[in-house]
Short mmCIF file of N, CA and C in Angstrom, two decimals:
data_model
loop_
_atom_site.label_atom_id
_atom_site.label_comp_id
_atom_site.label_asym_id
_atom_site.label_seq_id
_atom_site.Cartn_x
_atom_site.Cartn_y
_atom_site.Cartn_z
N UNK A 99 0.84 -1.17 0.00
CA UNK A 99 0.00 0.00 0.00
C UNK A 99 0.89 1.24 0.00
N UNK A 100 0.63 2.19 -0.75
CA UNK A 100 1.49 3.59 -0.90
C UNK A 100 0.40 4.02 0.10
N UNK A 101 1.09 5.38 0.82
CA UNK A 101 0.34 6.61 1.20
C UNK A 101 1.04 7.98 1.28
N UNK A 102 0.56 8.46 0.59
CA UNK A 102 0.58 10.33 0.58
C UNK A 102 0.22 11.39 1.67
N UNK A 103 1.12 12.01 1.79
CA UNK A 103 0.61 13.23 2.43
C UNK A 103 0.92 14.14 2.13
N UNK A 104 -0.49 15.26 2.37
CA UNK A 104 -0.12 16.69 1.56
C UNK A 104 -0.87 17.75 2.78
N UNK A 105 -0.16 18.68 2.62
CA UNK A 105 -0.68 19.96 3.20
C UNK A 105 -1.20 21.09 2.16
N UNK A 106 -2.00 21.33 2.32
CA UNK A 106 -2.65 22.71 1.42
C UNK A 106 -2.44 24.16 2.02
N UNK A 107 -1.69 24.81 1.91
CA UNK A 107 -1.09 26.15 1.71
C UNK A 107 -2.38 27.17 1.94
N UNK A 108 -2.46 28.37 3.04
CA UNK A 108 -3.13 29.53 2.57
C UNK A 108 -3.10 30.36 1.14
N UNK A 109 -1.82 29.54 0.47
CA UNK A 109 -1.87 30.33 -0.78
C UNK A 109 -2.16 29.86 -1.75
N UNK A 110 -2.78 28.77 -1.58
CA UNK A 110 -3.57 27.53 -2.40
C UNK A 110 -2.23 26.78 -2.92
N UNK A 111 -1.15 26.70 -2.48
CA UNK A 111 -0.24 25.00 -3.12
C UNK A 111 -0.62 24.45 -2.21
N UNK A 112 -0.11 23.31 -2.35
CA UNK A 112 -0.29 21.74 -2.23
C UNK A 112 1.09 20.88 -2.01
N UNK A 113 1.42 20.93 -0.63
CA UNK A 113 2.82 20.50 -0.40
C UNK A 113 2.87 18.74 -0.05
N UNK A 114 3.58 18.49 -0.46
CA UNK A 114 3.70 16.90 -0.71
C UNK A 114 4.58 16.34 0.40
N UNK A 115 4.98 15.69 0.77
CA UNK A 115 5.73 14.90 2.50
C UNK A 115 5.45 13.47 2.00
N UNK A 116 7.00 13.35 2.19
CA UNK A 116 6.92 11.43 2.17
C UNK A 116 6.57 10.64 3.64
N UNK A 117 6.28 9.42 3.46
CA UNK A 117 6.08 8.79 4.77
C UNK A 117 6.82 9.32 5.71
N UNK A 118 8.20 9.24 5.65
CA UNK A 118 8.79 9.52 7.07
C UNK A 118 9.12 11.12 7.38
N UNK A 119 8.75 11.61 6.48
CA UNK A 119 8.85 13.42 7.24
C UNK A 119 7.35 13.47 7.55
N UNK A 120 6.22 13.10 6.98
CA UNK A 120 4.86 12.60 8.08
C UNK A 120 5.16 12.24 9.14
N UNK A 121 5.84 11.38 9.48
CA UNK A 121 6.13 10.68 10.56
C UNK A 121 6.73 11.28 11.70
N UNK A 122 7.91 12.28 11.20
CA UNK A 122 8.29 12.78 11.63
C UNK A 122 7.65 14.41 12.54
N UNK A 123 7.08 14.57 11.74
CA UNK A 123 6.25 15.97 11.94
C UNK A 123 5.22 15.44 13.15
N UNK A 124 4.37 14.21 12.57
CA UNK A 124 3.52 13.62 13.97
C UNK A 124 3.66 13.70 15.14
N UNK A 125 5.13 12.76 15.11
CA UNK A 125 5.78 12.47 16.33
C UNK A 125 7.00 13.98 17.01
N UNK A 126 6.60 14.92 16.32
CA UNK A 126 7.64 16.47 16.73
C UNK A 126 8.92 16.04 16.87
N UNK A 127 9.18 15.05 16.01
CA UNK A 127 11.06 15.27 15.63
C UNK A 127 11.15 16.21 14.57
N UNK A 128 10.40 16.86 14.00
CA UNK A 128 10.80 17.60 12.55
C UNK A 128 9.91 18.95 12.77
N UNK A 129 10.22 20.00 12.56
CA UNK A 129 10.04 21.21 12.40
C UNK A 129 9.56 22.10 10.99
N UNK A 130 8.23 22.10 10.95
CA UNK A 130 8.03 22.69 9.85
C UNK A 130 7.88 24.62 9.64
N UNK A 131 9.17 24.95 9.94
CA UNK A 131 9.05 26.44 10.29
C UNK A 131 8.29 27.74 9.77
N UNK A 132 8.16 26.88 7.85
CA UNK A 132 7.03 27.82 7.03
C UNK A 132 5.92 28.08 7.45
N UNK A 133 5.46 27.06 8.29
CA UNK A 133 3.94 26.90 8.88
C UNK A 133 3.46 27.10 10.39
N UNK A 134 4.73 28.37 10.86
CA UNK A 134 4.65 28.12 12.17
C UNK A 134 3.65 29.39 12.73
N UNK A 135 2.87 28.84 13.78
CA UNK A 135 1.76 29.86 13.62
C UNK A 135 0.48 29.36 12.50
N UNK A 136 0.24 28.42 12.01
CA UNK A 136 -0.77 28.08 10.79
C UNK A 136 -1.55 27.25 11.27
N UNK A 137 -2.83 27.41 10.38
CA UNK A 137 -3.87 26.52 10.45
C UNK A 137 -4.06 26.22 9.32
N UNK A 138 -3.81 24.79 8.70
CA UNK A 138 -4.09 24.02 7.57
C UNK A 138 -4.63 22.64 7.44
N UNK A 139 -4.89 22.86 5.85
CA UNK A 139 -6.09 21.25 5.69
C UNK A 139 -4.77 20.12 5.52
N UNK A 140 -5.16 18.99 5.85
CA UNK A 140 -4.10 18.03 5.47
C UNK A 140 -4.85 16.70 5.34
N UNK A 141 -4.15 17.13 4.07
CA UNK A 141 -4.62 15.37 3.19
C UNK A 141 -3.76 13.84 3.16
N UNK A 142 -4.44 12.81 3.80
CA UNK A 142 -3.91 11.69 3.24
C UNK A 142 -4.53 10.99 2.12
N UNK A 143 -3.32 10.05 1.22
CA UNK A 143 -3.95 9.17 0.06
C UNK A 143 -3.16 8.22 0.08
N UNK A 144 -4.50 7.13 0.54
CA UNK A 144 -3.57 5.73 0.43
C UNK A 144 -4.55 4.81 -0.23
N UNK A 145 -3.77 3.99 -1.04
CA UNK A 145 -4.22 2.91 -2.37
C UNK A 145 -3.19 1.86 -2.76
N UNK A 146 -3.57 0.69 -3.13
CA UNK A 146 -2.54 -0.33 -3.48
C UNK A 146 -2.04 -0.12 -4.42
N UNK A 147 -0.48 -0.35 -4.56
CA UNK A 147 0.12 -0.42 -5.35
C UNK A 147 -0.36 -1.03 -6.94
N UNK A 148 -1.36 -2.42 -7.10
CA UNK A 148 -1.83 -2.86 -8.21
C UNK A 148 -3.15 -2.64 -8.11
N UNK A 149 -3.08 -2.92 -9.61
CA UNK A 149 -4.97 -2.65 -9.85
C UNK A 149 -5.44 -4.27 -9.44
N UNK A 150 -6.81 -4.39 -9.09
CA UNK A 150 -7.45 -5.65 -9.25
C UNK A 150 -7.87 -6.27 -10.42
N UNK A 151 -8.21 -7.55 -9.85
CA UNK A 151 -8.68 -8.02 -11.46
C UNK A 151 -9.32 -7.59 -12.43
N UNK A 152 -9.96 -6.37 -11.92
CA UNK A 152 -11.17 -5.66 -12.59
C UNK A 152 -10.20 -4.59 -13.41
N UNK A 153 -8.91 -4.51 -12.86
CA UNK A 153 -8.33 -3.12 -13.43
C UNK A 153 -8.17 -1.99 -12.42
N UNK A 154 -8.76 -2.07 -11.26
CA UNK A 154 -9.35 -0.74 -10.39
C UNK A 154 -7.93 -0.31 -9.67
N UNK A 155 -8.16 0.39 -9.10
CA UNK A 155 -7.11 0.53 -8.05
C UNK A 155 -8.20 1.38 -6.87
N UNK A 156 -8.33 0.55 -5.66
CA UNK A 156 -9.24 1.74 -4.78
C UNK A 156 -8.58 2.57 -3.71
N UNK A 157 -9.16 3.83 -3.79
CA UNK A 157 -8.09 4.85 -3.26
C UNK A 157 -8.82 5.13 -2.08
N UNK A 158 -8.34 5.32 -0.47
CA UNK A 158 -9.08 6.00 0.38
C UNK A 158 -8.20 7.48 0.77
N UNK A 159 -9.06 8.25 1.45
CA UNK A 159 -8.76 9.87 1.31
C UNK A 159 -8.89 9.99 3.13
N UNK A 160 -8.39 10.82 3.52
CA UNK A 160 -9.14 11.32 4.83
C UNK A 160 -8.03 12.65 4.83
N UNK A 161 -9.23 13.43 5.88
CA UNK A 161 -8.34 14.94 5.63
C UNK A 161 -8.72 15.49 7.29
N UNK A 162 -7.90 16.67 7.44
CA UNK A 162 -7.91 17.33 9.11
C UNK A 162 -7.29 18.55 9.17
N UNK A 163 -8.26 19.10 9.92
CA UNK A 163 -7.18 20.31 10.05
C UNK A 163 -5.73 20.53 11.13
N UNK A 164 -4.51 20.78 10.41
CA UNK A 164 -3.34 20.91 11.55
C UNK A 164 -3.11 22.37 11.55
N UNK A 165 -2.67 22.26 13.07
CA UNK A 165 -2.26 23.62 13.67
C UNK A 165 -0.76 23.79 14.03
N UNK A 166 0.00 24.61 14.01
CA UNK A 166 1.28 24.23 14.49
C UNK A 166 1.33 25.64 15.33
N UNK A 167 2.25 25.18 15.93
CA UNK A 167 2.82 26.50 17.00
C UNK A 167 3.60 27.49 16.40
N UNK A 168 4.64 28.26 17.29
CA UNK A 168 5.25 29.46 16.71
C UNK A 168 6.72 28.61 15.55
N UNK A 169 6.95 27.73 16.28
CA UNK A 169 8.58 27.19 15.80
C UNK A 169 8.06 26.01 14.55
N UNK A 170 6.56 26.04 14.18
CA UNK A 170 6.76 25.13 13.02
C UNK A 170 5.94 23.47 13.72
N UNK A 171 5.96 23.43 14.96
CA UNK A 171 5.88 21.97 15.29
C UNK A 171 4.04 21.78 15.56
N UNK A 172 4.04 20.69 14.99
CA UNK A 172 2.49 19.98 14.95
C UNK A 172 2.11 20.12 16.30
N UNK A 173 0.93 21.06 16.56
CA UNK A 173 0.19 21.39 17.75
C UNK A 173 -0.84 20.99 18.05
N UNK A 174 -1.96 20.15 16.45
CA UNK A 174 -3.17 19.82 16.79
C UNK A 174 -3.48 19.48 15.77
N UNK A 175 -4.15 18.11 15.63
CA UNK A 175 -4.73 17.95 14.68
C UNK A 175 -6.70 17.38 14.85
N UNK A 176 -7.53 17.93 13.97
CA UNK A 176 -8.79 17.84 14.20
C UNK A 176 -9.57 18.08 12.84
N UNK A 177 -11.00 17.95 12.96
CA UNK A 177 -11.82 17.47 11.84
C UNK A 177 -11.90 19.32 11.47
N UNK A 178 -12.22 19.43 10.30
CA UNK A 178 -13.22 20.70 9.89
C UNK A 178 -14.19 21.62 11.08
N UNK A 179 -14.10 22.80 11.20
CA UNK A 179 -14.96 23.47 12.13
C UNK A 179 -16.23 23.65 11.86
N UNK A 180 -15.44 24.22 10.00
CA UNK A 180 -16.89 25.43 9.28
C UNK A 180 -16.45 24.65 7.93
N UNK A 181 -17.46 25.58 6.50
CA UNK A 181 -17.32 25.53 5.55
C UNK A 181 -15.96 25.68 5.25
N UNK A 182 -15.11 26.93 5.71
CA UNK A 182 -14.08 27.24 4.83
C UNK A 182 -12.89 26.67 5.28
N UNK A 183 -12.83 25.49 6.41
CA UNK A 183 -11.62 24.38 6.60
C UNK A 183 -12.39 22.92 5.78
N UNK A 184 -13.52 23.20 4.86
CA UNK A 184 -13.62 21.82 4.64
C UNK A 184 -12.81 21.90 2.71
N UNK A 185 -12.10 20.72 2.85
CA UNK A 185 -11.72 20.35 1.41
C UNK A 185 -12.98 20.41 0.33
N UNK A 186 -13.03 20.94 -0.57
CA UNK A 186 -13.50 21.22 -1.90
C UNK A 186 -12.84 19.88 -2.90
N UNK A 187 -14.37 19.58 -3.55
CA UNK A 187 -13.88 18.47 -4.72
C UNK A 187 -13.35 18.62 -5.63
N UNK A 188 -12.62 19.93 -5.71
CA UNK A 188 -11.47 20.15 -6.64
C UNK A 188 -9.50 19.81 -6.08
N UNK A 189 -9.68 20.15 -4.79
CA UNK A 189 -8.98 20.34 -3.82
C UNK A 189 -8.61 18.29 -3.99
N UNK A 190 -9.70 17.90 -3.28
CA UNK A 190 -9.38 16.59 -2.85
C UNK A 190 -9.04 15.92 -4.37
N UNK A 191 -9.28 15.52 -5.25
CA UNK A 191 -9.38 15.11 -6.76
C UNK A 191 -7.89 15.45 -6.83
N UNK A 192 -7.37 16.75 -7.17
CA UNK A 192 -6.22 17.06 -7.14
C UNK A 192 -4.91 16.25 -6.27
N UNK A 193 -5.50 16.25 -5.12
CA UNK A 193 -4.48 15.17 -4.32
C UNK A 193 -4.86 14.12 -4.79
N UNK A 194 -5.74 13.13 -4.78
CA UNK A 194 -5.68 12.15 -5.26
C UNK A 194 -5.28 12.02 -6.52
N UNK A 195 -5.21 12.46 -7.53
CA UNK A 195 -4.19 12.53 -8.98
C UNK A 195 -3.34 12.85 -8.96
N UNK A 196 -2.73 13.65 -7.60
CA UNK A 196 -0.83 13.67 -7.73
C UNK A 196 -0.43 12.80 -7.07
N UNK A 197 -1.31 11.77 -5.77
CA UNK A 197 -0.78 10.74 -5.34
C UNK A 197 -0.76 9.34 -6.32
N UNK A 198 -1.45 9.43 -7.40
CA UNK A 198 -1.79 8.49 -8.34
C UNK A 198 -0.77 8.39 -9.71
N UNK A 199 -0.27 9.61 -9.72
CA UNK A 199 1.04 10.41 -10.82
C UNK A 199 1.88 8.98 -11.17
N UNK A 200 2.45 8.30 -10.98
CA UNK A 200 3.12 7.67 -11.08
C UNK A 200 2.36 6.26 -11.22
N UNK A 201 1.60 5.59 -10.76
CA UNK A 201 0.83 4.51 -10.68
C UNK A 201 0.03 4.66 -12.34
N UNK A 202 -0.87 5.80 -11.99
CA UNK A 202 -1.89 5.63 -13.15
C UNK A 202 -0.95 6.44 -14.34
N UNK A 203 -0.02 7.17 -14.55
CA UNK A 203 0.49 7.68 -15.33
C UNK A 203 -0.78 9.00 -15.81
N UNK A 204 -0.63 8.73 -17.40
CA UNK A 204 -1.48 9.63 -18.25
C UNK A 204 -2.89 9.37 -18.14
N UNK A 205 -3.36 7.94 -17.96
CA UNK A 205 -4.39 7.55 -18.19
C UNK A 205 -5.48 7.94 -17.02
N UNK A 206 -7.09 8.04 -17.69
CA UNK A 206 -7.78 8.77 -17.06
C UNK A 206 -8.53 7.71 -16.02
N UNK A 207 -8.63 8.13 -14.81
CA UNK A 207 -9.56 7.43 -13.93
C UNK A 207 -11.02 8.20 -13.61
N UNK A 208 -11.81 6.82 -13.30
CA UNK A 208 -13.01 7.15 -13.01
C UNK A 208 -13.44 7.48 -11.58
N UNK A 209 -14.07 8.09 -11.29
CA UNK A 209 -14.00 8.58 -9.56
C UNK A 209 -15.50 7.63 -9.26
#
């Protein structure tokens, strides 16, 4: 199973983190200083490596809002408050097709 993680930016990017700087950030060995002081959406995407017999590949999503303190370090993580911390189906689609970049290549999937 692959899994992705992304943070979404007040300035609308979309920052990408491999497993172990996730890991790292979780557990406050790692310092994310751009974001210190922030409240952001954060996306995971995890899906098997092969398609099934059918061809498929099934992808699950889950998302939260993180908070970090002054120095960058993960202070809180929790569900959506309001409308404007919830992911948009442009937003989520997007992560799931850059976590898919390499697996599905060019070819188009069906949601």
């Amino acid at each position: 199973m692959s899994v992705h993680h992304f943070l979404l930016t007040q300035d609308g990017a979309i920052e990408e983190f491999s497993e172990d700087e996730a890991a790292a950030v979780a557990e406050g060995k790692r310092e994310l200083p751009q974001f210190a002081d922030k409240r952001l959406r954060y996306v995971q995407v995890a899906y098997e490596d092969k398609a099934n017999e059918n061809g498929e590949i099934h992808v699950k999503t889950l998302g939260a809002i993180v908070s970090f303190d002054d120095a960058g370090r993960l202070r809180e993580a929790g569900t959506a408050d309001n409308e404007q911390d919830k992911l948009d189906a442009f937003e989520h689609d997007a992560c799931v097709q850059y976590a898919l970049r390499d697996t599905v290549g060019q070819r188009y999937a069906l949601n």
